[in-house]
Amino acid sequence: MSRIAYVNGRYRDMRDASVNIEDRGYQFADGVYEVCEVRYGKLVDQPRHMARLERSLHELRIAMPMPLASLSVVLHEVVRRNRVQHGIVYLQVTRGVARRDHGFPTKPVRPAVVVTARSLDPAKGKDNAARGIKVITLPENRWPRVDIKSTALLPNVLAKQAARDAGAYEAWYVDPHGYVTEGSSSNAWIVTKDGRVVTRSAQSGILAGITRSVLIDAFEKLQIRFEERPFTPAEAADAAEAFVTAASMIVMPVVAIDGHSIGNGKPGAVAKRLRESFHDFAVLS
Ligand code: PDD
């Protein structure tokens, strides 16, 4: 089956879909994106993702390309046309097409919108979670505005590849003070030996992950003690458990950091429980 993308107002076979070479997303990475999990053909936590999209666009002074209700119709239509039951939907909004010049276009341009969707095999995610993943650490080398979900991801691309080259799945950035910020495409967490779940505040150094915020809201009901504070790679190596969160991975246990086993080297009980209960707290629409 051929894959279908929404590109600037049309649903196109992906083999024929194209964008203008002077799209500022292509030339400057001047745009933002969202990735939503798809479950049973529906979007997971769509309102939170749309709120973050609006915020990212606002920070870059790009207009919302269409009303939220219309955008929702497009997202669902791309999911439907690609027959995605379980997977992800990707939405990208760039500033639009203009003659190459670093400053914003002087005449108003229409933001460019691309939406794609693809299936992910839930069994694969389950297998990965049962094994747990390894992470490496790298010095933070991104710009300070990582709170904006920008398509400018070159440091993240290099970090993910460095992880793969080292036989790991994710790279955790470490800020100049020696604290973990987040992963190249996920938020970073540990569980202390006395059962407290710890992640860095979204005030600085990280993207305010949607999976992260849903979990934080669930801790009270789950009777899990939670601390929002930074931690070091050494504390993570000595922790009972660690895990990462992202829309594409939900909760993924981490079993090693820089070659040191975490806990007993197997996925931890808290991470497993959070992975299993996450969708009880997520909103499908
Ligand atoms: N990544 N931090 C970074 C740098 C990310 O790229 C992501 C998500 C997250 C987690 O955010 P959320 O829980 O909202 O997915 C944190 C997406 C999945 C991606 O780039 O593919």
XYZ file of C-alpha atoms and ligand atoms in Angstrom:
306
model
C 0.000 0.000 0.000
C 1.406 3.411 -0.904
C 1.757 5.954 1.878
C -0.206 9.181 1.838
C 0.961 12.553 3.139
C -0.882 15.809 3.602
C 1.173 18.561 1.949
C -0.066 22.150 1.893
C -3.732 21.425 1.371
C -3.577 18.151 -0.543
C -3.392 14.461 0.261
C -0.638 13.057 -1.929
C 0.999 9.738 -2.580
C 4.330 10.171 -0.790
C 6.244 9.216 -3.929
C 4.785 12.269 -5.671
C 4.642 14.650 -2.715
C 7.052 17.566 -2.793
C 7.748 20.937 -1.238
C 9.312 24.056 -2.681
C 13.146 24.114 -2.451
C 12.899 27.599 -0.976
C 10.741 26.423 1.900
C 12.411 27.916 4.953
C 12.069 24.592 6.726
C 14.362 23.066 4.114
C 16.864 25.938 4.051
C 16.926 27.119 7.678
C 15.059 24.455 9.709
C 12.725 27.400 10.358
C 9.807 25.392 11.680
C 8.326 23.235 14.393
C 6.850 19.769 14.682
C 4.838 17.395 16.833
C 4.781 13.607 17.076
C 1.604 12.032 18.495
C 1.196 8.397 19.328
C -1.644 6.678 17.466
C -3.555 3.977 19.287
C -6.548 2.119 17.879
C -6.525 4.666 15.049
C -6.926 7.570 17.497
C -4.539 10.283 18.667
C -3.041 10.070 22.152
C -3.164 13.322 24.145
C -3.974 15.444 21.124
C -5.009 18.536 23.165
C -1.649 18.649 24.963
C 0.254 18.213 21.693
C -1.793 20.967 20.040
C -1.179 23.314 22.974
C 2.577 22.706 22.699
C 2.410 23.242 18.916
C 0.682 26.598 19.431
C 3.332 27.583 21.968
C 6.255 26.576 19.702
C 4.733 28.500 16.777
C 4.125 31.534 18.972
C 7.758 31.522 20.157
C 8.937 31.581 16.523
C 6.265 34.099 15.457
C 4.792 31.687 12.901
C 1.000 31.872 12.527
C -1.170 28.825 13.222
C -1.651 27.494 9.667
C -5.335 26.634 10.175
C -7.840 26.432 13.029
C -7.177 23.628 15.515
C -10.376 21.808 14.518
C -9.265 21.702 10.861
C -5.800 20.538 11.843
C -7.374 17.754 13.855
C -9.395 16.670 10.792
C -6.170 16.549 8.719
C -4.288 14.533 11.355
C -7.104 11.972 11.568
C -7.473 11.822 7.797
C -3.765 11.061 7.323
C -3.992 8.360 9.999
C -7.091 6.924 8.304
C -5.706 7.038 4.760
C -2.551 5.232 5.904
C -4.629 2.702 7.880
C -2.566 3.285 10.997
C -3.996 1.523 14.014
C -0.887 1.725 16.186
C 1.964 4.058 15.332
C 2.694 7.747 15.091
C 1.476 10.806 13.251
C 4.024 13.524 12.402
C 3.061 17.154 11.883
C 5.459 19.812 10.666
C 4.780 23.514 10.237
C 7.443 25.715 8.663
C 7.458 29.467 8.118
C 6.799 29.021 4.403
C 8.409 29.757 1.052
C 10.444 32.899 0.403
C 13.622 33.958 -1.392
C 16.549 32.927 0.806
C 17.253 35.621 3.385
C 17.925 34.946 7.069
C 15.427 37.517 8.370
C 11.700 36.776 8.244
C 10.053 37.290 4.829
C 9.008 40.924 4.531
C 5.777 40.014 2.716
C 3.488 37.631 4.575
C 3.889 34.004 3.493
C 1.673 31.050 4.219
C 3.120 28.548 6.717
C 3.803 25.186 5.067
C 2.159 22.114 6.582
C 3.186 18.496 6.163
C 1.540 15.547 7.930
C 2.632 11.912 7.671
C 1.701 8.808 9.632
C 3.160 5.373 9.976
C 2.462 2.140 11.756
C 4.757 0.865 14.479
C 4.691 -2.747 15.552
C 3.525 -2.806 19.211
C 5.300 -6.172 19.636
C 8.635 -4.526 18.814
C 8.120 -1.825 21.443
C 7.178 -4.529 23.919
C 10.341 -6.503 23.124
C 12.531 -3.422 23.554
C 10.825 -2.614 26.842
C 11.284 -6.185 28.079
C 15.011 -5.972 27.358
C 15.514 -2.342 28.318
C 17.771 0.077 26.471
C 21.292 1.372 27.014
C 22.146 5.058 27.083
C 25.381 6.967 26.725
C 26.052 10.513 27.929
C 27.338 13.432 25.878
C 28.042 17.092 26.646
C 25.020 19.313 25.991
C 25.648 21.126 22.717
C 22.183 22.374 21.727
C 20.861 25.934 21.756
C 19.196 27.101 24.990
C 15.683 27.177 23.427
C 15.150 23.422 23.504
C 11.707 24.200 24.969
C 10.655 24.960 21.361
C 9.938 21.761 19.444
C 11.915 22.951 16.444
C 12.832 20.878 13.404
C 16.431 22.120 13.892
C 17.649 18.775 15.234
C 21.206 18.403 13.969
C 22.786 18.004 17.450
C 20.053 15.472 18.290
C 20.760 13.568 15.065
C 24.485 13.403 15.871
C 23.791 12.364 19.469
C 21.440 9.548 18.410
C 24.021 8.301 15.918
C 26.761 8.466 18.574
C 24.527 6.274 20.767
C 24.026 3.779 17.942
C 27.749 3.736 17.157
C 28.348 2.882 20.828
C 25.788 0.040 20.746
C 23.246 2.084 22.750
C 19.741 3.303 21.920
C 19.691 6.811 23.331
C 22.107 9.583 24.304
C 21.561 11.723 27.398
C 22.906 15.253 27.312
C 24.836 16.537 30.326
C 24.810 20.288 31.013
C 27.936 22.284 32.022
C 27.045 21.776 35.725
C 27.222 18.011 35.316
C 23.464 17.319 35.309
C 21.525 15.281 32.789
C 19.156 17.422 30.714
C 17.310 14.930 28.479
C 17.751 12.414 25.687
C 18.225 13.201 21.998
C 14.527 12.428 21.453
C 13.155 11.668 24.919
C 12.980 12.886 28.515
C 15.250 11.253 31.111
C 14.178 9.832 34.489
C 15.582 7.825 37.387
C 14.006 5.990 40.330
C 15.898 6.311 43.611
C 16.568 3.315 45.859
C 13.777 4.501 48.150
C 11.306 4.563 45.285
C 11.116 8.245 44.384
C 10.751 9.044 40.703
C 13.009 11.917 39.625
C 13.136 14.051 36.498
C 14.496 17.488 35.701
C 12.201 20.512 35.822
C 10.949 21.752 32.465
C 11.999 25.289 33.482
C 15.298 24.883 31.643
C 17.319 22.544 29.492
C 14.548 20.251 28.238
C 11.504 19.970 26.053
C 8.339 19.788 28.160
C 7.455 16.283 26.993
C 3.785 15.406 26.751
C 4.414 11.857 27.977
C 6.318 13.424 30.879
C 3.430 15.735 31.802
C 0.822 12.953 31.630
C 2.942 10.800 33.954
C 3.511 13.642 36.416
C -0.247 14.208 36.584
C -0.760 10.481 37.241
C 1.707 10.078 40.136
C -0.736 11.100 42.841
C -3.293 8.493 41.785
C -0.545 5.892 41.420
C 0.758 6.858 44.870
C 4.236 7.345 43.502
C 6.523 9.865 45.187
C 7.903 12.330 42.664
C 10.770 14.807 42.765
C 11.375 17.400 40.073
C 15.116 18.069 40.218
C 18.212 17.470 38.145
C 20.386 14.374 38.593
C 23.906 13.466 37.493
C 25.018 10.483 35.382
C 26.693 9.109 38.554
C 23.391 9.244 40.452
C 21.690 7.518 37.505
C 24.341 4.776 37.422
C 23.737 4.172 41.134
C 19.912 4.492 40.963
C 17.447 1.635 41.371
C 16.042 2.257 37.891
C 16.070 4.640 34.976
C 13.794 5.166 32.005
C 13.018 7.530 29.149
C 9.700 8.857 27.889
C 8.518 10.008 24.456
C 5.345 9.732 22.392
C 7.046 7.166 20.173
C 8.350 5.028 23.075
C 5.931 5.757 25.955
C 7.968 4.576 28.950
C 11.160 2.751 27.983
C 13.296 1.226 30.752
C 17.013 2.063 30.721
C 19.293 -0.734 31.949
C 22.767 0.754 31.443
C 24.421 4.153 31.312
C 27.875 4.571 29.767
C 28.412 0.830 30.138
C 27.422 0.663 33.864
C 24.417 -1.509 34.688
C 21.582 0.259 36.488
C 19.991 -1.676 39.366
C 20.175 -5.368 38.539
C 20.689 -4.606 34.847
C 17.056 -5.445 34.042
C 14.021 -3.206 33.487
C 12.770 -1.950 36.843
C 9.379 -2.524 38.451
C 8.416 1.164 38.555
C 9.227 1.718 34.875
C 7.255 -1.421 33.977
C 4.276 -0.294 36.023
C 4.348 3.188 34.473
C 4.540 1.715 30.983
C 1.604 -0.584 31.679
C -0.593 2.093 33.233
C 0.319 5.054 31.003
C -2.671 4.679 28.683
C -5.087 4.659 31.621
C -4.162 8.323 32.033
C -3.751 9.315 28.387
C -6.658 10.796 26.415
C -7.642 9.236 23.071
C -9.453 11.370 20.529
N 10.626 13.357 20.484
N 12.808 15.616 24.449
C 13.137 15.641 23.144
C 14.406 16.313 22.723
C 12.275 15.047 22.208
O 12.590 15.094 20.901
C 11.088 14.397 22.650
C 10.113 13.762 21.702
C 10.800 14.389 24.022
C 9.568 13.752 24.582
O 8.422 14.499 24.279
P 6.999 13.803 24.111
O 6.743 13.010 25.338
O 6.068 14.944 23.949
O 7.075 12.937 22.870
C 11.689 15.009 24.890
C 9.741 12.941 19.426
C 8.979 11.719 19.743
C 10.546 12.859 18.131
O 11.342 13.769 17.904
O 10.358 11.915 17.369
